[in-house]
GROMACS .gro file of C-alpha atoms in nm:
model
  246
    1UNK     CA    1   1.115  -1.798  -0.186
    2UNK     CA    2   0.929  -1.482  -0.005
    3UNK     CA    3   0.541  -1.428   0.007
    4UNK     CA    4   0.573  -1.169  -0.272
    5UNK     CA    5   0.569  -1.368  -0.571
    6UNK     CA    6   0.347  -1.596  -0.460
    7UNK     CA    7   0.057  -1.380  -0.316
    8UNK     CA    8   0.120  -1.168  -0.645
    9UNK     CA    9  -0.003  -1.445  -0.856
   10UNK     CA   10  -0.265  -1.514  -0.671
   11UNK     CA   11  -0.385  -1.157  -0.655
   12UNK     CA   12  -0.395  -1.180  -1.043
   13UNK     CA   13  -0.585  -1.510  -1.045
   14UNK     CA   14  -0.845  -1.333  -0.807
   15UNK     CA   15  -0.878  -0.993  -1.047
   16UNK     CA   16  -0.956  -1.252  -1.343
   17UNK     CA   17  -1.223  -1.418  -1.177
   18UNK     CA   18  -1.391  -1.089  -1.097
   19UNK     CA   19  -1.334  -0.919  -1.423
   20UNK     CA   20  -1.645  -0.829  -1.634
   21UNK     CA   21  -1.735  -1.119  -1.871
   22UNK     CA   22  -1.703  -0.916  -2.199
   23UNK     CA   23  -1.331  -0.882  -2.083
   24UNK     CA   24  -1.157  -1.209  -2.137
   25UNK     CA   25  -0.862  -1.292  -1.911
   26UNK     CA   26  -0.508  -1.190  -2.035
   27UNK     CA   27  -0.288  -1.440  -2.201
   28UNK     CA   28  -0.037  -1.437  -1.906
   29UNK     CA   29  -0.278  -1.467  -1.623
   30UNK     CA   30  -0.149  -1.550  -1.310
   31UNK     CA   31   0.207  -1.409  -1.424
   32UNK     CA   32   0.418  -1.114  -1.325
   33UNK     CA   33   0.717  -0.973  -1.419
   34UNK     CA   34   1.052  -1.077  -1.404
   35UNK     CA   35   1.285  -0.880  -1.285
   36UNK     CA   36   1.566  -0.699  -1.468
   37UNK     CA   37   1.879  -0.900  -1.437
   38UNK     CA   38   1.767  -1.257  -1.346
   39UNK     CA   39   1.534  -1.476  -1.578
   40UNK     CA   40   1.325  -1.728  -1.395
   41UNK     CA   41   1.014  -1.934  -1.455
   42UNK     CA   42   0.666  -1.762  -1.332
   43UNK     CA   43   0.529  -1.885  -1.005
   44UNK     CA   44   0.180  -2.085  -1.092
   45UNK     CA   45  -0.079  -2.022  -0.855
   46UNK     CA   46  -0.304  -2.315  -0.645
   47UNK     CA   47  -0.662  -2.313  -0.755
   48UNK     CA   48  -0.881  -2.089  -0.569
   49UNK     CA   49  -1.056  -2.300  -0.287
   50UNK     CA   50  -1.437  -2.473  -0.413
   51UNK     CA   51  -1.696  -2.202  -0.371
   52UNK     CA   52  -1.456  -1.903  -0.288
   53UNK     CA   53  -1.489  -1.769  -0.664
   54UNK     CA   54  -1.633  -1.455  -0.725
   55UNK     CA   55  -1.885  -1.366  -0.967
   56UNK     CA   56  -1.762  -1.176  -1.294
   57UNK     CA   57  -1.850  -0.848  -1.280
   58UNK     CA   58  -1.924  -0.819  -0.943
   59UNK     CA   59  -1.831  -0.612  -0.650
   60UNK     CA   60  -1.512  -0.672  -0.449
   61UNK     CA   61  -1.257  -0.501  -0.227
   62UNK     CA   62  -0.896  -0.637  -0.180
   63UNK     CA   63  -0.614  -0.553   0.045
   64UNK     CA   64  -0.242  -0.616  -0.049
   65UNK     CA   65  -0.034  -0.626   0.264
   66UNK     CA   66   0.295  -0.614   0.179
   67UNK     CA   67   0.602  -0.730   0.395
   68UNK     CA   68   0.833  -0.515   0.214
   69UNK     CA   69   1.042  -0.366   0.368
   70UNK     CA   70   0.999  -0.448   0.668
   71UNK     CA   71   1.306  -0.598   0.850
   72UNK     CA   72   1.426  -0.894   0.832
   73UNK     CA   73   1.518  -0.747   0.513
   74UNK     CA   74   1.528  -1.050   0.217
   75UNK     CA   75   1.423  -1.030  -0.145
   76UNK     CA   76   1.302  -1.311  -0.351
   77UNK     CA   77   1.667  -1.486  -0.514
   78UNK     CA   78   1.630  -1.348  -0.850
   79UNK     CA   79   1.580  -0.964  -0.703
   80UNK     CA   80   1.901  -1.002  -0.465
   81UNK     CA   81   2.162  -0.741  -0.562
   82UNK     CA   82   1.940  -0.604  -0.842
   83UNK     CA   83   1.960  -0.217  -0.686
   84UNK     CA   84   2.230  -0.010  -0.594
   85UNK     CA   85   2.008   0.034  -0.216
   86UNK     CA   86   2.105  -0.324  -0.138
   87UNK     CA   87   1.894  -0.539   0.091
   88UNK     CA   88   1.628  -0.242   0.126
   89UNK     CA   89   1.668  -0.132  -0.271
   90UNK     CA   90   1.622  -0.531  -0.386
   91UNK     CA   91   1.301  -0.544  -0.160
   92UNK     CA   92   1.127  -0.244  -0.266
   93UNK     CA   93   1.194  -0.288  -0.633
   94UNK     CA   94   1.029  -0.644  -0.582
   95UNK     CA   95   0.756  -0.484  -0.445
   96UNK     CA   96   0.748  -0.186  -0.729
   97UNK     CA   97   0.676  -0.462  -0.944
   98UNK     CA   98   0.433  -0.634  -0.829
   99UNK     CA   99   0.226  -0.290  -0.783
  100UNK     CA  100   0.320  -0.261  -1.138
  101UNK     CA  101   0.160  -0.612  -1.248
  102UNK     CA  102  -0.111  -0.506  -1.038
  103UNK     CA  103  -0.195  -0.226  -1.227
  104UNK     CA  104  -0.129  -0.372  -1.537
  105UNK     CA  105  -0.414  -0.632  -1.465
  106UNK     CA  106  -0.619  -0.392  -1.376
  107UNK     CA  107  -0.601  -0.185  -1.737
  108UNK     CA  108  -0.617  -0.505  -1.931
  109UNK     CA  109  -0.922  -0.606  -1.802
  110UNK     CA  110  -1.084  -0.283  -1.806
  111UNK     CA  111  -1.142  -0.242  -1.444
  112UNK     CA  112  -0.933   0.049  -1.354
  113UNK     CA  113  -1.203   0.265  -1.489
  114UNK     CA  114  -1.412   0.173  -1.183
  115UNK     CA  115  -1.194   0.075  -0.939
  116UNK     CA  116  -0.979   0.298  -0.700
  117UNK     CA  117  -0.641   0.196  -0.549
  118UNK     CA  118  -0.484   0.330  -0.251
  119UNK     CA  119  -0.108   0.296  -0.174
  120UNK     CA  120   0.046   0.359   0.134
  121UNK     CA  121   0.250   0.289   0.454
  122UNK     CA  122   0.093   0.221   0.795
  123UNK     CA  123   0.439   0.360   0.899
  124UNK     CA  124   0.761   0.585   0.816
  125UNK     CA  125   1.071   0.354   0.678
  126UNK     CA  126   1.298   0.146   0.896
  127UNK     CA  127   1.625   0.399   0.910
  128UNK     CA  128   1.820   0.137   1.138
  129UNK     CA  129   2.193   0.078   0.964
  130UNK     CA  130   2.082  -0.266   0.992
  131UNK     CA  131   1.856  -0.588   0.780
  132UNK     CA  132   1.719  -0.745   1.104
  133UNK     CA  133   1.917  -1.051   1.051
  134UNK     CA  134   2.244  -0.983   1.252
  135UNK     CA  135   2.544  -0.926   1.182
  136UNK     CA  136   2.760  -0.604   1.099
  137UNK     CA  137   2.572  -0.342   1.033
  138UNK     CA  138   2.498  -0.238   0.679
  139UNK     CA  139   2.427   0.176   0.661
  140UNK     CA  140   2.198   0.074   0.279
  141UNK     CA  141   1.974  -0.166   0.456
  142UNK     CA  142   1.790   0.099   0.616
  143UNK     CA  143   1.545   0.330   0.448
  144UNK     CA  144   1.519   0.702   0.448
  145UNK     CA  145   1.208   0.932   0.510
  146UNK     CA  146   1.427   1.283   0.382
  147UNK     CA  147   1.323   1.539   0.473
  148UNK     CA  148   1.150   1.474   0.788
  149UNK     CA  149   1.366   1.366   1.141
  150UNK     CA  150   1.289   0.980   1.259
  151UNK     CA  151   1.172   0.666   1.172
  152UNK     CA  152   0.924   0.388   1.222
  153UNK     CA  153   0.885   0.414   1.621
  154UNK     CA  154   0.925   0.736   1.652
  155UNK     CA  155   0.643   1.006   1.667
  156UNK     CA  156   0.888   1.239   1.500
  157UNK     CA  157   0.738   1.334   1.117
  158UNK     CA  158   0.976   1.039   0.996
  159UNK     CA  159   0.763   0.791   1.179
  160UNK     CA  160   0.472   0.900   1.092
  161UNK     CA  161   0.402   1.054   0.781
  162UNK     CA  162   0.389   0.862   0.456
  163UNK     CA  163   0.289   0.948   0.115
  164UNK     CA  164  -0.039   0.843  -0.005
  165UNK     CA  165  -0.144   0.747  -0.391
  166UNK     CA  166  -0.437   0.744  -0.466
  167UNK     CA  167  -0.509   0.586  -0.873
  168UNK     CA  168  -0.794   0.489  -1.076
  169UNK     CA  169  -1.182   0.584  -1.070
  170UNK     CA  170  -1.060   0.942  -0.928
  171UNK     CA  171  -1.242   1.258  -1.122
  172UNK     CA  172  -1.092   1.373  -1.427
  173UNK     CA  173  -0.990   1.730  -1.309
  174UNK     CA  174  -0.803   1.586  -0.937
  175UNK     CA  175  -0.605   1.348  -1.158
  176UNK     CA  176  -0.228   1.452  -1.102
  177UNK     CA  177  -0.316   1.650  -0.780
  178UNK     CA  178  -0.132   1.738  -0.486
  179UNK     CA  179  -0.320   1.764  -0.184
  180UNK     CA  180  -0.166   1.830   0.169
  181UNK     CA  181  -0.419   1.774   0.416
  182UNK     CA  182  -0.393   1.516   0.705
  183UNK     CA  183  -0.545   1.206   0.709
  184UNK     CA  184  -0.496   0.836   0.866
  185UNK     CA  185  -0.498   0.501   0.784
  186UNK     CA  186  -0.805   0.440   0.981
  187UNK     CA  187  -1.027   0.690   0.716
  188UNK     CA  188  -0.949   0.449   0.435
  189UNK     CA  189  -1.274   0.222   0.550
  190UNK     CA  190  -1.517   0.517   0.649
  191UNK     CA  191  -1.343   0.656   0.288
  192UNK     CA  192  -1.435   0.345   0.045
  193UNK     CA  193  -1.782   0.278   0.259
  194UNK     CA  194  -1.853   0.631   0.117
  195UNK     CA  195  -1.741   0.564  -0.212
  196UNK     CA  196  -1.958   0.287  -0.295
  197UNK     CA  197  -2.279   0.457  -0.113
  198UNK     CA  198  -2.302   0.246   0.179
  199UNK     CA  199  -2.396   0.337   0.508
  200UNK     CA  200  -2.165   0.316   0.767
  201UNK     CA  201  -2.161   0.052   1.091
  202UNK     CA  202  -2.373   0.172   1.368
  203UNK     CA  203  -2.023   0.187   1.557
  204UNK     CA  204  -1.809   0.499   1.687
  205UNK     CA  205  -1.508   0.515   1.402
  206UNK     CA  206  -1.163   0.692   1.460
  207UNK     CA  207  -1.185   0.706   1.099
  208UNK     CA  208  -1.378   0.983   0.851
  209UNK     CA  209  -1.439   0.959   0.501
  210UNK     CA  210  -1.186   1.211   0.266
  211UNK     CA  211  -1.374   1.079  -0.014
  212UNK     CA  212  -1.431   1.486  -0.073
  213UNK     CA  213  -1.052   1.537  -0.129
  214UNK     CA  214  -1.110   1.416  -0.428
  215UNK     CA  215  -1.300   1.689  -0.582
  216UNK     CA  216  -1.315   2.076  -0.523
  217UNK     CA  217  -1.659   2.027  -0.368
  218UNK     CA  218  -1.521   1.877  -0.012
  219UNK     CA  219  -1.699   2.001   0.306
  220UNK     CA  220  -1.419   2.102   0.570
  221UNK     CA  221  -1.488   2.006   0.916
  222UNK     CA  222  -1.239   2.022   1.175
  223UNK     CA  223  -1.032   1.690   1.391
  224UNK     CA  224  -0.807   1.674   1.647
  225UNK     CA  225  -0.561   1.433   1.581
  226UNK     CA  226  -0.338   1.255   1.870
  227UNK     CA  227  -0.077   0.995   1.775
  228UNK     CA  228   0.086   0.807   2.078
  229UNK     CA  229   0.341   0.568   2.059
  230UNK     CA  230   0.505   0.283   2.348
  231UNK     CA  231   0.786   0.136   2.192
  232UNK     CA  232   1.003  -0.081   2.402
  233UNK     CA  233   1.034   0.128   2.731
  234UNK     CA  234   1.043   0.485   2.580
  235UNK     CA  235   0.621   0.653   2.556
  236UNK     CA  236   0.602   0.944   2.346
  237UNK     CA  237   0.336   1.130   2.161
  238UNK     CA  238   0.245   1.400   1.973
  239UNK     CA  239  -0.079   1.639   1.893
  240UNK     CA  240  -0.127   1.778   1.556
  241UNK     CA  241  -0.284   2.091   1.507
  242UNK     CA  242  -0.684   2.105   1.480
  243UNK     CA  243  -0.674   2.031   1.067
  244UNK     CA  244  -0.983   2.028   0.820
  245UNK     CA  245  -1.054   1.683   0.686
  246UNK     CA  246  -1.353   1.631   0.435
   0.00000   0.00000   0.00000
């Protein structure tokens, strides 16, 4: 069994326990979906640990780090040969729907009104003709970051730039929105710190808060952004362009 079914069910346990009272948990708590071709019995998750509950109602933050699809390149038994991607299809679609259960919880209980999820990659997609376990190589176990050249490891755009979504408590009028500026992973803690109108650590950050992309009243100020990457014995890096970030 991988981590995803597992963690997913426990990510749903937690989002009950911090769900506003007046909300009652869902029937199905602690499930998620099964996936299309394969029936199988929902994973049950442990208790939560004495005096790690949360509060209903109360503030939280939670990060989902998923190992899909990273190589080596496995799905959970009932998602294997469920997409027509193979190893890398199976393994993304397991992931899809979790994200979707995720969500899901989120509606029933009333908390995606007030809450804001970010999804993205920390990397581009493996593009490798090859799962990580050995073996011949298989050209569908890689990914593919179209149109951009490269991969993960590579300071081409294929290695680097990812898609962001960003759902939930956004305002009305940037719901459905494309926006094309440049940011990093390291603005997503200067970003939610902003958010929820706390000051930031006393610190120097990489990071900056884009929490004004998400309106038409963001203050442009300018970065320089330098990526550098030392993978095995090849160094590379690149310098973007003086961009406005909010």
């Amino acid at each position: 069994e991988t981590l995803t079914p597992r963690y997913t069910s426990k990510v749903l346990q937690l989002l009950d326990a911090v769900a506003p009272t007046s909300t009652p948990p869902t029937p199905d708590s602690g499930a998620w979906p099964d996936p299309p071709v394969v029936q199988s019995p929902n994973p049950s998750p442990a208790p939560l640990p004495p005096g790690t509950k949360p509060a209903p109602g109360s503030p939280w933050y939670l990060y989902v780090g998923y190992e899909e699809s990273h190589v080596p390149l496995f799905a959970a038994p009932d998602w294997q040969n469920t997409s027509r991607r193979g190893p890398y299809g199976d393994t993304t679609q397991q992931m899809d729907a979790s994200i979707g259960a995720i969500l899901q919880k989120l509606r029933d209980t009333g908390m995606d009104k007030n809450t804001l999820v970010v999804f993205t990659s920390d990397n581009g997609a493996w593009i490798d003709p090859s799962n990580g376990l050995g073996g011949d190589a298989n050209p569908m176990a890689g990914g593919s970051n179209a149109p951009f050249r490269g991969g993960k490891g590579s300071t081409w755009e294929g290695g680097m730039r990812e898609p962001a979504v960003v759902w939930g408590a956004i305002p009305p009028d940037a719901a459905g929105d494309t926006c094309m500026e440049v940011t990093s992973m390291m603005d997503i803690m200067p970003t939610f710190l902003d958010l929820a109108g706390v000051s930031l650590p006393s610190v120097p950050l990489d990071g900056k808060s884009w929490a004004g992309l998400l309106n038409t009243t963001a203050v442009q100020r300018q970065r320089r952004h330098v990526a550098r990457s030392r993978y095995i014995s090849e160094t590379t890096a690149a310098l973007v362009r003086n961009y406005p970030l909010a």
